[in-house]
Short mmCIF file of C-alpha atoms in Angstrom, two decimals:
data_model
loop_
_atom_site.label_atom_id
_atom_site.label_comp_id
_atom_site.label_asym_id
_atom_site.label_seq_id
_atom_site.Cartn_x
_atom_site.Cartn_y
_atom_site.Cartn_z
CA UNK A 1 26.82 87.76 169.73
CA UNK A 2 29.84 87.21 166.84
CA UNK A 3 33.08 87.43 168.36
CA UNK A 4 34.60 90.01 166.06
CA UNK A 5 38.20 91.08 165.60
CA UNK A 6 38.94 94.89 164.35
CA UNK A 7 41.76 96.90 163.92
CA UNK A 8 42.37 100.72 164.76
CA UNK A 9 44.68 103.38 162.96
CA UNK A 10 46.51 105.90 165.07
CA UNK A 11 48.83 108.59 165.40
CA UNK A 12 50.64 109.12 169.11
CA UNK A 13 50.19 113.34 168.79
CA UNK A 14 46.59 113.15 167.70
CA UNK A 15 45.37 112.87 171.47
CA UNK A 16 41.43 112.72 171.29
CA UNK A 17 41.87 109.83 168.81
CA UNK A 18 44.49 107.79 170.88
CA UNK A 19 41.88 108.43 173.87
CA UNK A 20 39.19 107.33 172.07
CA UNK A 21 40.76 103.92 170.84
CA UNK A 22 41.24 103.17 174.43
CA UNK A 23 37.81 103.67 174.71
CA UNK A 24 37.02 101.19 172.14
CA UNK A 25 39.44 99.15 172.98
CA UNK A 26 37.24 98.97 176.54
CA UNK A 27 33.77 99.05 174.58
CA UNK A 28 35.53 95.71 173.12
CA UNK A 29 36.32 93.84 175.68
CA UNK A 30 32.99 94.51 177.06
CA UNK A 31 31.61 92.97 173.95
CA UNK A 32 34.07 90.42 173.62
CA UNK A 33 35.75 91.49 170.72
CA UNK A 34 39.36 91.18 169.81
CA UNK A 35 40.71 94.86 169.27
CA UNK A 36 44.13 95.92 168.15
CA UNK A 37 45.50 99.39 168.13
CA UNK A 38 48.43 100.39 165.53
CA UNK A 39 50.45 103.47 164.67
CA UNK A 40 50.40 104.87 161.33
CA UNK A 41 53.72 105.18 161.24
CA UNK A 42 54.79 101.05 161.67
CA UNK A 43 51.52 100.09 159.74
CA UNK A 44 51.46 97.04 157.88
CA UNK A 45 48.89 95.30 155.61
CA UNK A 46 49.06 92.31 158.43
CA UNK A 47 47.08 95.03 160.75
CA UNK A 48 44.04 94.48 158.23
CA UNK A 49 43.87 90.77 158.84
CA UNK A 50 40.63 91.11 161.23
CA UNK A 51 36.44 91.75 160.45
CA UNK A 52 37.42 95.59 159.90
CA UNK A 53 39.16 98.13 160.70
CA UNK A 54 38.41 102.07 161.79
CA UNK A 55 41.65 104.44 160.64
CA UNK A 56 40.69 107.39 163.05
CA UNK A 57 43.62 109.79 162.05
CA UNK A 58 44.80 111.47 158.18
CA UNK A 59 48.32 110.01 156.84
CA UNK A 60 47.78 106.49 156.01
CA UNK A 61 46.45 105.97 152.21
CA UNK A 62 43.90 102.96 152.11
CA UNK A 63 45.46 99.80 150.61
CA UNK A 64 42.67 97.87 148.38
CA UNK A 65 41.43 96.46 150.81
CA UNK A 66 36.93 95.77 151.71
CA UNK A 67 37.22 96.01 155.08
CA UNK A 68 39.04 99.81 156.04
CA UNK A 69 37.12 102.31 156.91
CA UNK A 70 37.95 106.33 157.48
CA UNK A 71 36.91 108.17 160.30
CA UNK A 72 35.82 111.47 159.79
CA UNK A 73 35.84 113.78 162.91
CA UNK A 74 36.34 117.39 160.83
CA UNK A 75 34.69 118.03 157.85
CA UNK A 76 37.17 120.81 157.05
CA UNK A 77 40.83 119.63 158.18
CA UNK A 78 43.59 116.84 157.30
CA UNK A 79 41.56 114.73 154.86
CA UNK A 80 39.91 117.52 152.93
CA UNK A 81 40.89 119.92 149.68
CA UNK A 82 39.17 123.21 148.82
CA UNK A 83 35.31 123.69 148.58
CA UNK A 84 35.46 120.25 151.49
CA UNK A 85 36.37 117.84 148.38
CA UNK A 86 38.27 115.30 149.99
CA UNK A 87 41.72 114.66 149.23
CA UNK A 88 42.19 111.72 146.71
CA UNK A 89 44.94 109.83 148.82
CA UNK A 90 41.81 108.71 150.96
CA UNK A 91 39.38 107.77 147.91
CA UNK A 92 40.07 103.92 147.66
CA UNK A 93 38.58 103.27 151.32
CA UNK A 94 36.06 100.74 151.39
CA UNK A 95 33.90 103.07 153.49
CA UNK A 96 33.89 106.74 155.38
CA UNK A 97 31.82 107.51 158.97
CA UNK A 98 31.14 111.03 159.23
CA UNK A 99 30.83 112.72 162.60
CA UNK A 100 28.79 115.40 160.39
CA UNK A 101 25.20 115.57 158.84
CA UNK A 102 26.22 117.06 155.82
CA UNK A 103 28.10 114.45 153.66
CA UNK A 104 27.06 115.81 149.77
CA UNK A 105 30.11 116.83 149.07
CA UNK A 106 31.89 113.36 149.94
CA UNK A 107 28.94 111.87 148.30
CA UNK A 108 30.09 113.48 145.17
CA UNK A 109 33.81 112.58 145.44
CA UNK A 110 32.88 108.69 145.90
CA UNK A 111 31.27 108.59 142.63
CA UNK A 112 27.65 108.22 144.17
CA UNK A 113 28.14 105.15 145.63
CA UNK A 114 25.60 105.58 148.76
CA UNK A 115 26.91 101.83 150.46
CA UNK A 116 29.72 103.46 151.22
CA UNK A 117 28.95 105.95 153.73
CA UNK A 118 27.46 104.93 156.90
CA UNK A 119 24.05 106.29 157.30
CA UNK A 120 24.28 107.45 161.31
CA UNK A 121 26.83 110.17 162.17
CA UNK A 122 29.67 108.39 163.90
CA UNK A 123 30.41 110.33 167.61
CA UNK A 124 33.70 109.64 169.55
CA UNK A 125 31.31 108.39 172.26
CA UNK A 126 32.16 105.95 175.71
CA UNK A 127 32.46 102.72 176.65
CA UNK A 128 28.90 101.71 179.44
CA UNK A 129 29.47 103.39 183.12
CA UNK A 130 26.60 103.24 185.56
CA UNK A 131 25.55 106.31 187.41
CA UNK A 132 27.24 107.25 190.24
CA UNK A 133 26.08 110.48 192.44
CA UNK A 134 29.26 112.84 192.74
CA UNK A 135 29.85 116.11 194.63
CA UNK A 136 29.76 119.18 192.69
CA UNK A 137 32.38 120.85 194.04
CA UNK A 138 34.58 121.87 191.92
CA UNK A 139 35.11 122.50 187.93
CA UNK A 140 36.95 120.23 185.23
CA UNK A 141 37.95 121.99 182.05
CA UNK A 142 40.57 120.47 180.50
CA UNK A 143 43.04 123.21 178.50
CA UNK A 144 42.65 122.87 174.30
CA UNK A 145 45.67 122.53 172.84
CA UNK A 146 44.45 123.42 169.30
CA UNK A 147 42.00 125.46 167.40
CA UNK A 148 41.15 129.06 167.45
CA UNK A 149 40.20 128.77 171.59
CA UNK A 150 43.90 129.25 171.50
CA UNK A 151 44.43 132.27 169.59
CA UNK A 152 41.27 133.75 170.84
CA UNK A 153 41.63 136.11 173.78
CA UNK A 154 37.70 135.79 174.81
CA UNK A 155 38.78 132.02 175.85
CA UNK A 156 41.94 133.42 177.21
CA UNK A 157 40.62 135.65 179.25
CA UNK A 158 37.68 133.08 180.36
CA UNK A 159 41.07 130.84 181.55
CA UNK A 160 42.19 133.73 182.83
CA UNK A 161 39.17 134.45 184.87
CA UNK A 162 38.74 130.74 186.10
CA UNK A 163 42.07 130.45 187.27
CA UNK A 164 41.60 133.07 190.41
CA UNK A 165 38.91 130.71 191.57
CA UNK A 166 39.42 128.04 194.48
CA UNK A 167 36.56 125.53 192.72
CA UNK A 168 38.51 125.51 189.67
CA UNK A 169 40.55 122.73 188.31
CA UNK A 170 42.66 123.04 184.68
CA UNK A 171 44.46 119.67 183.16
CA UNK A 172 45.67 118.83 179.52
CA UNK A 173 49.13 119.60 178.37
CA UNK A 174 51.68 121.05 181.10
CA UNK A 175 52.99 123.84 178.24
CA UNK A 176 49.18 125.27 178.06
CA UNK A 177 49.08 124.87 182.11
CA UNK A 178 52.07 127.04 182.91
CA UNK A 179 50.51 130.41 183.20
CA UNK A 180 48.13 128.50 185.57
CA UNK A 181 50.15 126.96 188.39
CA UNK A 182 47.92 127.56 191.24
CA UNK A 183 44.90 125.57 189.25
CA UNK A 184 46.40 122.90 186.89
CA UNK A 185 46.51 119.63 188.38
CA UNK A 186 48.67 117.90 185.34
CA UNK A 187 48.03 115.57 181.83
CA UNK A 188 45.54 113.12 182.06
CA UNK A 189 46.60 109.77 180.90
CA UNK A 190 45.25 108.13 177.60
CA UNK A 191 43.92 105.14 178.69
CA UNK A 192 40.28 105.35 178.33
CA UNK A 193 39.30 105.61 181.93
CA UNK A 194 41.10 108.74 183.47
CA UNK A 195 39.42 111.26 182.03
CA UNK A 196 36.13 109.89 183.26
CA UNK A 197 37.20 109.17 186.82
CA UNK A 198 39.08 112.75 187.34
CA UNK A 199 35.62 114.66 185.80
CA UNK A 200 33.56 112.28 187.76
CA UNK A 201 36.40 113.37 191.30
CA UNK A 202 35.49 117.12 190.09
CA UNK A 203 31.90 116.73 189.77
CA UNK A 204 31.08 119.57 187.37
CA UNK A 205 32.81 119.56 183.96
CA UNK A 206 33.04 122.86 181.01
CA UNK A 207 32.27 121.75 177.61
CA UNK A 208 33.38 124.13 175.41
CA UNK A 209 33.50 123.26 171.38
CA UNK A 210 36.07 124.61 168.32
CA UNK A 211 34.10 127.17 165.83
CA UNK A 212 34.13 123.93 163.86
CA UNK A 213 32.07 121.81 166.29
CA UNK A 214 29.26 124.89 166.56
CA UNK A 215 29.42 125.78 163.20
CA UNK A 216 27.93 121.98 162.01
CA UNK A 217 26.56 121.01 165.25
CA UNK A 218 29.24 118.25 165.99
CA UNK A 219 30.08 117.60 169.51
CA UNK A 220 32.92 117.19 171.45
CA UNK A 221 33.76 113.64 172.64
CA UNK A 222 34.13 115.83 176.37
CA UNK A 223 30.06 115.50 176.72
CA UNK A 224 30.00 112.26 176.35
CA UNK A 225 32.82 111.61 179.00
CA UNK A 226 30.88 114.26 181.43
CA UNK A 227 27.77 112.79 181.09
CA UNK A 228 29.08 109.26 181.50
CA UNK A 229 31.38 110.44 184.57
CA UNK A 230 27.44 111.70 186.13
CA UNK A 231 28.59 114.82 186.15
CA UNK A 232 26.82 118.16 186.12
CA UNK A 233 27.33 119.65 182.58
CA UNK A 234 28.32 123.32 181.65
CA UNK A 235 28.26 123.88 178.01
CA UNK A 236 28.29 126.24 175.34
CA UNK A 237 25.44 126.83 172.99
CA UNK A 238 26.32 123.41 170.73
CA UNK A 239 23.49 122.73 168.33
CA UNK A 240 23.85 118.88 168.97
CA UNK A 241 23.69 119.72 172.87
CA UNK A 242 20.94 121.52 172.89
CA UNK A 243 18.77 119.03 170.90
CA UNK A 244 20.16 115.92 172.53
CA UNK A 245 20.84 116.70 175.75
CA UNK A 246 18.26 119.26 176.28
CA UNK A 247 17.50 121.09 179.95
CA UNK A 248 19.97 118.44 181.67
CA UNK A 249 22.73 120.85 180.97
CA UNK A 250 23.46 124.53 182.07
CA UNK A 251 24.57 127.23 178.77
CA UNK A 252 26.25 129.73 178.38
CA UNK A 253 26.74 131.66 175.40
CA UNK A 254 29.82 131.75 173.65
CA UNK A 255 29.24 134.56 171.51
CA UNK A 256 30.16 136.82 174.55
CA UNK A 257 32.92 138.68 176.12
CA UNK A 258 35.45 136.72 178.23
CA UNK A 259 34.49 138.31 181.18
CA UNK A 260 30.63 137.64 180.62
CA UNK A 261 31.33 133.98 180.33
CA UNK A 262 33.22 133.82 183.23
CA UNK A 263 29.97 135.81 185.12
CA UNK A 264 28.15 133.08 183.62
CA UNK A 265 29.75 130.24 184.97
CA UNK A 266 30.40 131.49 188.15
CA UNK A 267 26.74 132.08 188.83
CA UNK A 268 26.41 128.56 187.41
CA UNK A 269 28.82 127.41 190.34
CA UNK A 270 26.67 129.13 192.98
CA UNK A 271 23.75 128.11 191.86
CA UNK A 272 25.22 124.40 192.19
CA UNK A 273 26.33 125.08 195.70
CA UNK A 274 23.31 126.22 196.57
CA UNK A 275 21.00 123.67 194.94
CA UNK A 276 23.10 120.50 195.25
CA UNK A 277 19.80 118.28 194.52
CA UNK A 278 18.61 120.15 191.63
CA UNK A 279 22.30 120.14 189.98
CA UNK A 280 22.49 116.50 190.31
CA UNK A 281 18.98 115.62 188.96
CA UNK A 282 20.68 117.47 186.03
CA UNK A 283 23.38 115.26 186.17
CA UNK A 284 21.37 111.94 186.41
CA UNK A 285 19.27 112.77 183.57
CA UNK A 286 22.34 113.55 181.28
CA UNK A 287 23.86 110.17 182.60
CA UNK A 288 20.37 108.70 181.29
CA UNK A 289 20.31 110.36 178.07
CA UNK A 290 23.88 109.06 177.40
CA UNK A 291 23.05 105.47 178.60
CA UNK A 292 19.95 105.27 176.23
CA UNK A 293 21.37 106.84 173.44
CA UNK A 294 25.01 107.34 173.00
CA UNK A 295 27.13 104.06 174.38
CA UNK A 296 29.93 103.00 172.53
CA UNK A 297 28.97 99.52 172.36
CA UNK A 298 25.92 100.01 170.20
CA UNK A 299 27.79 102.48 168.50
CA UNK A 300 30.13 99.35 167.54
CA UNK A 301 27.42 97.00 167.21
CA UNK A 302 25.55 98.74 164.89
CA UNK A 303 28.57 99.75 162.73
CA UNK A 304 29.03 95.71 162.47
CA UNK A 305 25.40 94.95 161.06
CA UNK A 306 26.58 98.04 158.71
CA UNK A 307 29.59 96.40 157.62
CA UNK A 308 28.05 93.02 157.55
#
């Protein structure tokens, strides 16, 4: 196996992406890579000096270089113009990875050149973690701090709802934790491991995705980090879920009321308590689907043969 060097591109308030380069950075060291992690805002062309490099946030324009390569996690937001043409500060990079199917559009805007769009749809996935049997006691959901489950009052309400129960257990950002005292247990730091180890102390983690995520079946990097954690999944009716991760994960339908949601999941947590084998078959098998088909390393490793 090459010992490879790359380079990764981000911004300290874009918090999924500075969680997900610690990830990487982990995935690296497991593959003995050499992995450095830089800010947009002291970038220089010295941070390109390595096999290549992933920019996973918008702001930086691409200097001519063969080697830096856009991450795109939205195909609506930051990068994009009207009708999803994308903005033509971020033509010149030497290649894009899409964490959608649908790619025409960018297709279009690179001039037809096919090379430079990686065929696979790139997932903020995680670093290898073997199984580990936890108790499903109690619920992770970790607050959103953007998108329209802020501005929503079905989701509020859901919080709402959650919040008067004793298995419940909120984290994120303190300002979006206030109204929740009794429940939220604090931030979660970014360094790749956290996240993984408080859902895995929970034992049963929400998944809920943006209107984004549902509307082109891209999934939140949270059920990857559940099912890596071995916990038992709750999750909202994600196209990408529901094909890859099949009956190993509980639904509920986010199409209704706040209050029906909350119904739903607190059935879900009976049900748990009351079938603690059954819940954590459901748990293994998600831990298996994400060890055959969504670690990080081969995520990397294949992105090299790409590049290569």
């Amino acid at each position: 196996m090459p010992t490879n060097s790359i380079s990764l591109f981000i911004r300290s308030h874009f918090q999924g992406e500075r969680e997900f380069a610690e990830r990487i950075r982990i995935a690296c060291k497991n593959l003995n890579w050499k992995v450095k992690i830089s800010y947009i805002s002291t970038f220089r062309d010295s941070d390109l000096n390595c096999d290549w490099s992933l920019t996973l946030v918008p702001g930086k324009k691409c200097p001519l270089k063969k080697n830096d390569y856009l991450v795109l996690f939205d195909p609506e937001y930051h990068y994009f113009r009207s009708g999803g043409h994308l903005k033509e500060m971020y033509f010149d990079y030497a290649g894009y990875l899409t964490a959608y199917q649908n790619t025409e559009v960018l297709f279009d805007d690179i001039d037809h050149n096919i090379q430079r769009i990686y065929p696979k749809r790139w997932y903020p996935l995680v670093q290898y973690r073997p199984y580990k049997e936890v108790t499903p006691s109690r619920l992770f959901y970790l607050l959103c701090g953007w998108g329209d489950r802020c501005s929503d009052i079905r989701y509020k309400t859901l919080q709402d709802m959650l919040a008067q129960k004793s298995y419940t257990n909120f984290f994120g950002n303190p300002e979006a934790g206030r109204s929740y005292v009794k429940v939220f247990k604090g931030p979660i730091e970014f360094d790749g491991e956290s996240v993984l180890n408080l859902i895995s102390e929970m034992g049963v983690c929400l998944v809920l995705h943006s209107s984004t995520h549902l509307k082109y079946g891209i999934p939140s990097g949270r059920i990857f980090e559940a099912s890596a954690a071995s916990a038992v999944i709750i999750c909202d009716l994600n196209p990408f879920v529901i094909e890859e991760f099949g009956d190993s994960v509980l639904y509920i339908d986010q199409n209704l009321s706040g209050e029906n949601m909350f119904m739903q999941i607190d059935e879900y947590m009976r049900w748990i308590q009351e079938h603690p084998k059954e819940a954590l078959e459901m748990a293994r098998r998600a831990h298996e689907i994400f060890e055959e088909k969504f670690l990080l390393e081969n995520q990397l490793l294949d992105f090299d043969q790409f590049h290569r």
